[in-house]
């Protein structure tokens, strides 16, 4: 699964990158739509994290302008928003990789069963 590997590496580089950007997350999530079979095996935790992802992004921009422009914000708020952003992306990444592994396992089991039944039919 070369496409799933590319998507997984892009998601991991987004989560583990030194500076989190919304562009990396948008690219990663857009690439995820190419792996429909893996997305179908993802759980509800990834869907909840995907729906909650705009909250830390919006709050990050709000606290960024409060802290740097007006001078009355706190850097801990920015840290928390970056932490929540990376946490949500981490859950999505782990769930996508687990869904891809589940898909691969299901294909291997199905292929193994088909080989066994073909061997039994051939021996008769």
Short mmCIF file of N, CA and C in Angstrom, two decimals:
data_model
loop_
_atom_site.label_atom_id
_atom_site.label_comp_id
_atom_site.label_asym_id
_atom_site.label_seq_id
_atom_site.Cartn_x
_atom_site.Cartn_y
_atom_site.Cartn_z
N UNK A 1 0.82 -1.18 0.00
CA UNK A 1 0.00 0.00 0.00
C UNK A 1 0.86 1.25 0.00
N UNK A 2 1.36 1.62 -1.16
CA UNK A 2 2.25 2.79 -1.20
C UNK A 2 1.53 4.10 -0.87
N UNK A 3 0.28 4.24 -1.29
CA UNK A 3 -0.44 5.49 -1.01
C UNK A 3 -0.68 5.65 0.49
N UNK A 4 -1.04 4.56 1.17
CA UNK A 4 -1.26 4.62 2.61
C UNK A 4 0.03 4.93 3.36
N UNK A 5 1.15 4.42 2.84
CA UNK A 5 2.44 4.73 3.47
C UNK A 5 2.77 6.21 3.32
N UNK A 6 2.52 6.77 2.15
CA UNK A 6 2.78 8.19 1.93
C UNK A 6 1.91 9.03 2.87
N UNK A 7 0.64 8.66 2.97
CA UNK A 7 -0.28 9.39 3.84
C UNK A 7 0.16 9.27 5.30
N UNK A 8 0.56 8.08 5.70
CA UNK A 8 1.00 7.87 7.09
C UNK A 8 2.23 8.70 7.40
N UNK A 9 3.20 8.72 6.48
CA UNK A 9 4.40 9.52 6.70
C UNK A 9 4.09 11.01 6.74
N UNK A 10 3.15 11.45 5.89
CA UNK A 10 2.77 12.86 5.91
C UNK A 10 2.09 13.21 7.23
N UNK A 11 1.21 12.33 7.70
CA UNK A 11 0.55 12.57 8.99
C UNK A 11 1.56 12.59 10.13
N UNK A 12 2.51 11.66 10.12
CA UNK A 12 3.52 11.63 11.17
C UNK A 12 4.41 12.87 11.13
N UNK A 13 4.76 13.33 9.92
CA UNK A 13 5.59 14.54 9.84
C UNK A 13 4.80 15.77 10.29
N UNK A 14 3.48 15.74 10.10
CA UNK A 14 2.66 16.86 10.57
C UNK A 14 2.61 16.88 12.09
N UNK A 15 2.43 15.71 12.69
CA UNK A 15 2.33 15.65 14.15
C UNK A 15 3.68 15.89 14.82
N UNK A 16 4.73 15.32 14.27
CA UNK A 16 6.04 15.39 14.91
C UNK A 16 6.90 16.56 14.41
N UNK A 17 6.36 17.41 13.56
CA UNK A 17 7.11 18.55 13.04
C UNK A 17 7.42 19.56 14.12
N UNK A 18 8.43 20.38 13.87
CA UNK A 18 8.86 21.34 14.89
C UNK A 18 7.87 22.50 15.04
N UNK A 19 7.26 22.92 13.96
CA UNK A 19 6.28 24.00 14.06
C UNK A 19 4.97 23.55 13.41
N UNK A 20 3.91 23.44 14.19
CA UNK A 20 2.65 22.97 13.63
C UNK A 20 2.00 24.04 12.74
N UNK A 21 1.63 23.64 11.55
CA UNK A 21 0.95 24.57 10.65
C UNK A 21 -0.36 23.95 10.20
N UNK A 22 -1.32 24.80 9.91
CA UNK A 22 -2.62 24.33 9.43
C UNK A 22 -2.50 23.80 8.00
N UNK A 23 -1.54 24.29 7.24
CA UNK A 23 -1.38 23.83 5.87
C UNK A 23 -0.97 22.36 5.83
N UNK A 24 -0.08 21.95 6.72
CA UNK A 24 0.32 20.55 6.78
C UNK A 24 -0.86 19.66 7.13
N UNK A 25 -1.66 20.11 8.08
CA UNK A 25 -2.83 19.31 8.48
C UNK A 25 -3.84 19.22 7.34
N UNK A 26 -4.05 20.32 6.63
CA UNK A 26 -4.99 20.29 5.50
C UNK A 26 -4.50 19.36 4.41
N UNK A 27 -3.21 19.39 4.12
CA UNK A 27 -2.65 18.49 3.11
C UNK A 27 -2.80 17.03 3.54
N UNK A 28 -2.50 16.75 4.80
CA UNK A 28 -2.60 15.38 5.30
C UNK A 28 -4.04 14.87 5.26
N UNK A 29 -4.98 15.71 5.69
CA UNK A 29 -6.37 15.29 5.70
C UNK A 29 -6.93 15.16 4.29
N UNK A 30 -6.44 16.00 3.36
CA UNK A 30 -6.86 15.86 1.97
C UNK A 30 -6.31 14.57 1.36
N UNK A 31 -5.08 14.21 1.71
CA UNK A 31 -4.51 12.96 1.21
C UNK A 31 -5.24 11.74 1.79
N UNK A 32 -5.75 11.89 3.01
CA UNK A 32 -6.46 10.76 3.62
C UNK A 32 -7.71 10.38 2.84
N UNK A 33 -8.30 11.32 2.14
CA UNK A 33 -9.51 11.01 1.37
C UNK A 33 -9.22 10.07 0.20
N UNK A 34 -7.95 9.91 -0.18
CA UNK A 34 -7.59 8.99 -1.25
C UNK A 34 -7.63 7.53 -0.80
N UNK A 35 -7.58 7.29 0.50
CA UNK A 35 -7.58 5.92 1.04
C UNK A 35 -8.96 5.64 1.65
N UNK A 36 -9.95 5.48 0.79
CA UNK A 36 -11.32 5.32 1.27
C UNK A 36 -11.53 4.03 2.06
N UNK A 37 -10.85 2.98 1.68
CA UNK A 37 -11.04 1.70 2.37
C UNK A 37 -10.46 1.73 3.78
N UNK A 38 -9.39 2.48 3.97
CA UNK A 38 -8.83 2.62 5.31
C UNK A 38 -9.70 3.55 6.16
N UNK A 39 -10.25 4.59 5.54
CA UNK A 39 -11.12 5.50 6.29
C UNK A 39 -12.37 4.77 6.76
N UNK A 40 -12.86 3.82 5.94
CA UNK A 40 -14.06 3.07 6.32
C UNK A 40 -13.83 2.24 7.57
N UNK A 41 -12.60 1.86 7.85
CA UNK A 41 -12.30 1.05 9.03
C UNK A 41 -11.91 1.88 10.25
N UNK A 42 -11.86 3.19 10.11
CA UNK A 42 -11.50 4.05 11.24
C UNK A 42 -12.66 4.14 12.22
N UNK A 43 -12.32 4.36 13.48
CA UNK A 43 -13.33 4.41 14.54
C UNK A 43 -13.92 5.80 14.72
N UNK A 44 -14.77 5.90 15.73
CA UNK A 44 -15.44 7.16 16.01
C UNK A 44 -14.53 8.17 16.70
N UNK A 45 -13.45 7.71 17.31
CA UNK A 45 -12.53 8.63 17.99
C UNK A 45 -11.90 9.60 16.98
N UNK A 46 -11.57 9.10 15.80
CA UNK A 46 -10.99 9.96 14.77
C UNK A 46 -12.02 10.96 14.27
N UNK A 47 -13.26 10.55 14.17
CA UNK A 47 -14.31 11.48 13.73
C UNK A 47 -14.53 12.58 14.75
N UNK A 48 -14.51 12.22 16.02
CA UNK A 48 -14.66 13.22 17.09
C UNK A 48 -13.48 14.18 17.08
N UNK A 49 -12.27 13.65 16.92
CA UNK A 49 -11.08 14.51 16.87
C UNK A 49 -11.09 15.41 15.64
N UNK A 50 -11.59 14.89 14.53
CA UNK A 50 -11.68 15.71 13.32
C UNK A 50 -12.67 16.85 13.49
N UNK A 51 -13.78 16.57 14.17
CA UNK A 51 -14.77 17.63 14.42
C UNK A 51 -14.28 18.64 15.46
N UNK A 52 -13.42 18.20 16.37
CA UNK A 52 -12.91 19.09 17.42
C UNK A 52 -11.65 19.84 17.00
N UNK A 53 -11.08 19.49 15.88
CA UNK A 53 -9.82 20.12 15.43
C UNK A 53 -9.94 21.62 15.16
N UNK A 54 -11.04 22.14 14.64
CA UNK A 54 -11.11 23.60 14.43
C UNK A 54 -11.07 24.42 15.72
N UNK A 55 -11.46 23.84 16.85
CA UNK A 55 -11.48 24.59 18.11
C UNK A 55 -10.08 25.08 18.51
N UNK A 56 -9.06 24.19 18.60
CA UNK A 56 -7.74 24.73 18.96
C UNK A 56 -7.14 25.64 17.89
N UNK A 57 -7.52 25.43 16.63
CA UNK A 57 -6.99 26.30 15.57
C UNK A 57 -7.53 27.72 15.74
N UNK A 58 -8.84 27.84 15.95
CA UNK A 58 -9.45 29.16 16.13
C UNK A 58 -8.95 29.83 17.41
N UNK A 59 -8.86 29.05 18.49
CA UNK A 59 -8.37 29.62 19.74
C UNK A 59 -6.90 30.02 19.66
N UNK A 60 -6.12 29.29 18.87
CA UNK A 60 -4.71 29.64 18.70
C UNK A 60 -4.58 31.03 18.08
N UNK A 61 -5.33 31.27 17.01
CA UNK A 61 -5.26 32.59 16.37
C UNK A 61 -5.77 33.68 17.30
N UNK A 62 -6.79 33.38 18.08
CA UNK A 62 -7.32 34.37 19.02
C UNK A 62 -6.29 34.71 20.09
N UNK A 63 -5.71 33.69 20.71
CA UNK A 63 -4.73 33.94 21.78
C UNK A 63 -3.43 34.51 21.24
N UNK A 64 -3.09 34.17 20.00
CA UNK A 64 -1.88 34.72 19.39
C UNK A 64 -2.00 36.24 19.26
N UNK A 65 -3.14 36.69 18.76
CA UNK A 65 -3.32 38.14 18.62
C UNK A 65 -3.44 38.81 19.98
N UNK A 66 -4.08 38.15 20.95
CA UNK A 66 -4.19 38.73 22.29
C UNK A 66 -2.82 38.88 22.95
N UNK A 67 -1.97 37.89 22.78
CA UNK A 67 -0.69 37.88 23.47
C UNK A 67 0.30 38.83 22.81
N UNK A 68 0.38 38.80 21.48
CA UNK A 68 1.41 39.59 20.81
C UNK A 68 0.99 41.02 20.51
N UNK A 69 -0.26 41.23 20.17
CA UNK A 69 -0.67 42.59 19.79
C UNK A 69 -1.06 43.45 20.99
N UNK A 70 -1.89 42.92 21.86
CA UNK A 70 -2.34 43.73 22.99
C UNK A 70 -1.45 43.55 24.22
N UNK A 71 -0.77 42.43 24.30
CA UNK A 71 0.13 42.20 25.42
C UNK A 71 -0.54 41.72 26.69
N UNK A 72 -1.81 41.32 26.65
CA UNK A 72 -2.47 40.87 27.87
C UNK A 72 -2.74 39.38 27.88
N UNK A 73 -2.23 38.64 26.93
CA UNK A 73 -2.43 37.20 26.91
C UNK A 73 -1.34 36.47 27.68
N UNK A 74 -1.38 35.15 27.61
CA UNK A 74 -0.43 34.33 28.33
C UNK A 74 0.10 33.27 27.37
N UNK A 75 1.38 33.00 27.44
CA UNK A 75 1.99 32.01 26.54
C UNK A 75 1.50 30.61 26.84
N UNK A 76 1.04 30.33 28.05
CA UNK A 76 0.53 29.01 28.37
C UNK A 76 -0.72 28.67 27.58
N UNK A 77 -1.51 29.67 27.24
CA UNK A 77 -2.69 29.43 26.41
C UNK A 77 -2.28 28.95 25.02
N UNK A 78 -1.23 29.57 24.46
CA UNK A 78 -0.74 29.14 23.16
C UNK A 78 -0.19 27.72 23.23
N UNK A 79 0.53 27.41 24.30
CA UNK A 79 1.06 26.07 24.47
C UNK A 79 -0.06 25.04 24.54
N UNK A 80 -1.12 25.35 25.28
CA UNK A 80 -2.23 24.41 25.39
C UNK A 80 -2.91 24.20 24.05
N UNK A 81 -3.07 25.25 23.26
CA UNK A 81 -3.73 25.09 21.96
C UNK A 81 -2.88 24.25 21.02
N UNK A 82 -1.56 24.44 21.05
CA UNK A 82 -0.67 23.60 20.23
C UNK A 82 -0.71 22.15 20.70
N UNK A 83 -0.79 21.96 22.00
CA UNK A 83 -0.87 20.61 22.56
C UNK A 83 -2.17 19.93 22.14
N UNK A 84 -3.29 20.64 22.23
CA UNK A 84 -4.58 20.07 21.82
C UNK A 84 -4.59 19.78 20.32
N UNK A 85 -4.03 20.66 19.52
CA UNK A 85 -3.94 20.47 18.06
C UNK A 85 -3.16 19.20 17.74
N UNK A 86 -1.98 19.06 18.36
CA UNK A 86 -1.16 17.87 18.10
C UNK A 86 -1.80 16.60 18.66
N UNK A 87 -2.50 16.72 19.76
CA UNK A 87 -3.19 15.56 20.33
C UNK A 87 -4.29 15.06 19.40
N UNK A 88 -5.09 15.97 18.88
CA UNK A 88 -6.15 15.57 17.95
C UNK A 88 -5.57 14.96 16.68
N UNK A 89 -4.53 15.59 16.14
CA UNK A 89 -3.90 15.02 14.94
C UNK A 89 -3.24 13.69 15.23
N UNK A 90 -2.69 13.53 16.43
CA UNK A 90 -2.10 12.25 16.81
C UNK A 90 -3.12 11.14 16.87
N UNK A 91 -4.29 11.43 17.43
CA UNK A 91 -5.35 10.41 17.47
C UNK A 91 -5.80 10.03 16.06
N UNK A 92 -5.93 11.02 15.19
CA UNK A 92 -6.32 10.73 13.81
C UNK A 92 -5.26 9.89 13.12
N UNK A 93 -3.99 10.22 13.34
CA UNK A 93 -2.90 9.47 12.73
C UNK A 93 -2.86 8.03 13.21
N UNK A 94 -2.95 7.83 14.50
CA UNK A 94 -2.92 6.47 15.06
C UNK A 94 -4.10 5.66 14.56
N UNK A 95 -5.27 6.27 14.51
CA UNK A 95 -6.45 5.55 14.04
C UNK A 95 -6.34 5.21 12.56
N UNK A 96 -5.77 6.10 11.76
CA UNK A 96 -5.59 5.82 10.33
C UNK A 96 -4.61 4.67 10.13
N UNK A 97 -3.51 4.69 10.85
CA UNK A 97 -2.52 3.61 10.71
C UNK A 97 -3.10 2.28 11.18
N UNK A 98 -3.86 2.30 12.29
CA UNK A 98 -4.50 1.08 12.78
C UNK A 98 -5.53 0.56 11.78
N UNK A 99 -6.27 1.45 11.14
CA UNK A 99 -7.26 1.03 10.14
C UNK A 99 -6.58 0.43 8.92
N UNK A 100 -5.43 0.97 8.54
CA UNK A 100 -4.69 0.41 7.40
C UNK A 100 -4.16 -0.97 7.74
N UNK A 101 -3.69 -1.16 8.97
CA UNK A 101 -3.21 -2.48 9.39
C UNK A 101 -4.38 -3.48 9.44
N UNK A 102 -5.54 -3.04 9.92
CA UNK A 102 -6.73 -3.91 9.93
C UNK A 102 -7.12 -4.31 8.52
N UNK A 103 -7.05 -3.37 7.59
CA UNK A 103 -7.38 -3.67 6.20
C UNK A 103 -6.42 -4.68 5.62
N UNK A 104 -5.13 -4.51 5.89
CA UNK A 104 -4.13 -5.45 5.39
C UNK A 104 -4.35 -6.84 5.99
N UNK A 105 -4.66 -6.90 7.27
CA UNK A 105 -4.89 -8.18 7.91
C UNK A 105 -6.12 -8.88 7.32
N UNK A 106 -7.18 -8.13 7.08
CA UNK A 106 -8.38 -8.72 6.50
C UNK A 106 -8.11 -9.26 5.10
N UNK A 107 -7.32 -8.52 4.32
CA UNK A 107 -6.99 -9.00 2.98
C UNK A 107 -6.13 -10.26 3.02
N UNK A 108 -5.20 -10.31 3.96
CA UNK A 108 -4.35 -11.50 4.08
C UNK A 108 -5.15 -12.72 4.52
N UNK A 109 -6.06 -12.54 5.47
CA UNK A 109 -6.89 -13.67 5.94
C UNK A 109 -7.80 -14.16 4.82
N UNK A 110 -8.38 -13.23 4.08
CA UNK A 110 -9.26 -13.60 2.97
C UNK A 110 -8.48 -14.34 1.89
N UNK A 111 -7.31 -13.85 1.57
CA UNK A 111 -6.48 -14.52 0.55
C UNK A 111 -6.06 -15.90 1.01
N UNK A 112 -5.75 -16.04 2.28
CA UNK A 112 -5.34 -17.33 2.82
C UNK A 112 -6.49 -18.32 2.75
N UNK A 113 -7.72 -17.88 3.09
CA UNK A 113 -8.88 -18.76 3.03
C UNK A 113 -9.19 -19.15 1.59
N UNK A 114 -9.04 -18.23 0.67
CA UNK A 114 -9.28 -18.54 -0.73
C UNK A 114 -8.27 -19.55 -1.25
N UNK A 115 -7.01 -19.43 -0.85
CA UNK A 115 -5.99 -20.38 -1.26
C UNK A 115 -6.28 -21.76 -0.70
N UNK A 116 -6.76 -21.85 0.53
CA UNK A 116 -7.07 -23.13 1.14
C UNK A 116 -8.25 -23.78 0.42
N UNK A 117 -9.31 -23.03 0.13
CA UNK A 117 -10.46 -23.61 -0.56
C UNK A 117 -10.12 -23.98 -1.99
N UNK A 118 -9.28 -23.23 -2.67
CA UNK A 118 -8.87 -23.60 -4.02
C UNK A 118 -8.05 -24.86 -3.98
N UNK A 119 -7.17 -25.01 -2.98
CA UNK A 119 -6.37 -26.23 -2.86
C UNK A 119 -7.26 -27.43 -2.58
N UNK A 120 -8.29 -27.28 -1.76
CA UNK A 120 -9.20 -28.38 -1.46
C UNK A 120 -10.00 -28.78 -2.71
N UNK A 121 -10.46 -27.81 -3.48
CA UNK A 121 -11.22 -28.10 -4.69
C UNK A 121 -10.33 -28.78 -5.72
N UNK A 122 -9.08 -28.36 -5.84
CA UNK A 122 -8.16 -28.96 -6.78
C UNK A 122 -7.82 -30.39 -6.41
N UNK A 123 -7.76 -30.71 -5.14
CA UNK A 123 -7.41 -32.05 -4.70
C UNK A 123 -8.56 -33.03 -4.90
N UNK A 124 -9.77 -32.53 -5.01
CA UNK A 124 -10.92 -33.42 -5.23
C UNK A 124 -10.98 -33.79 -6.64
#
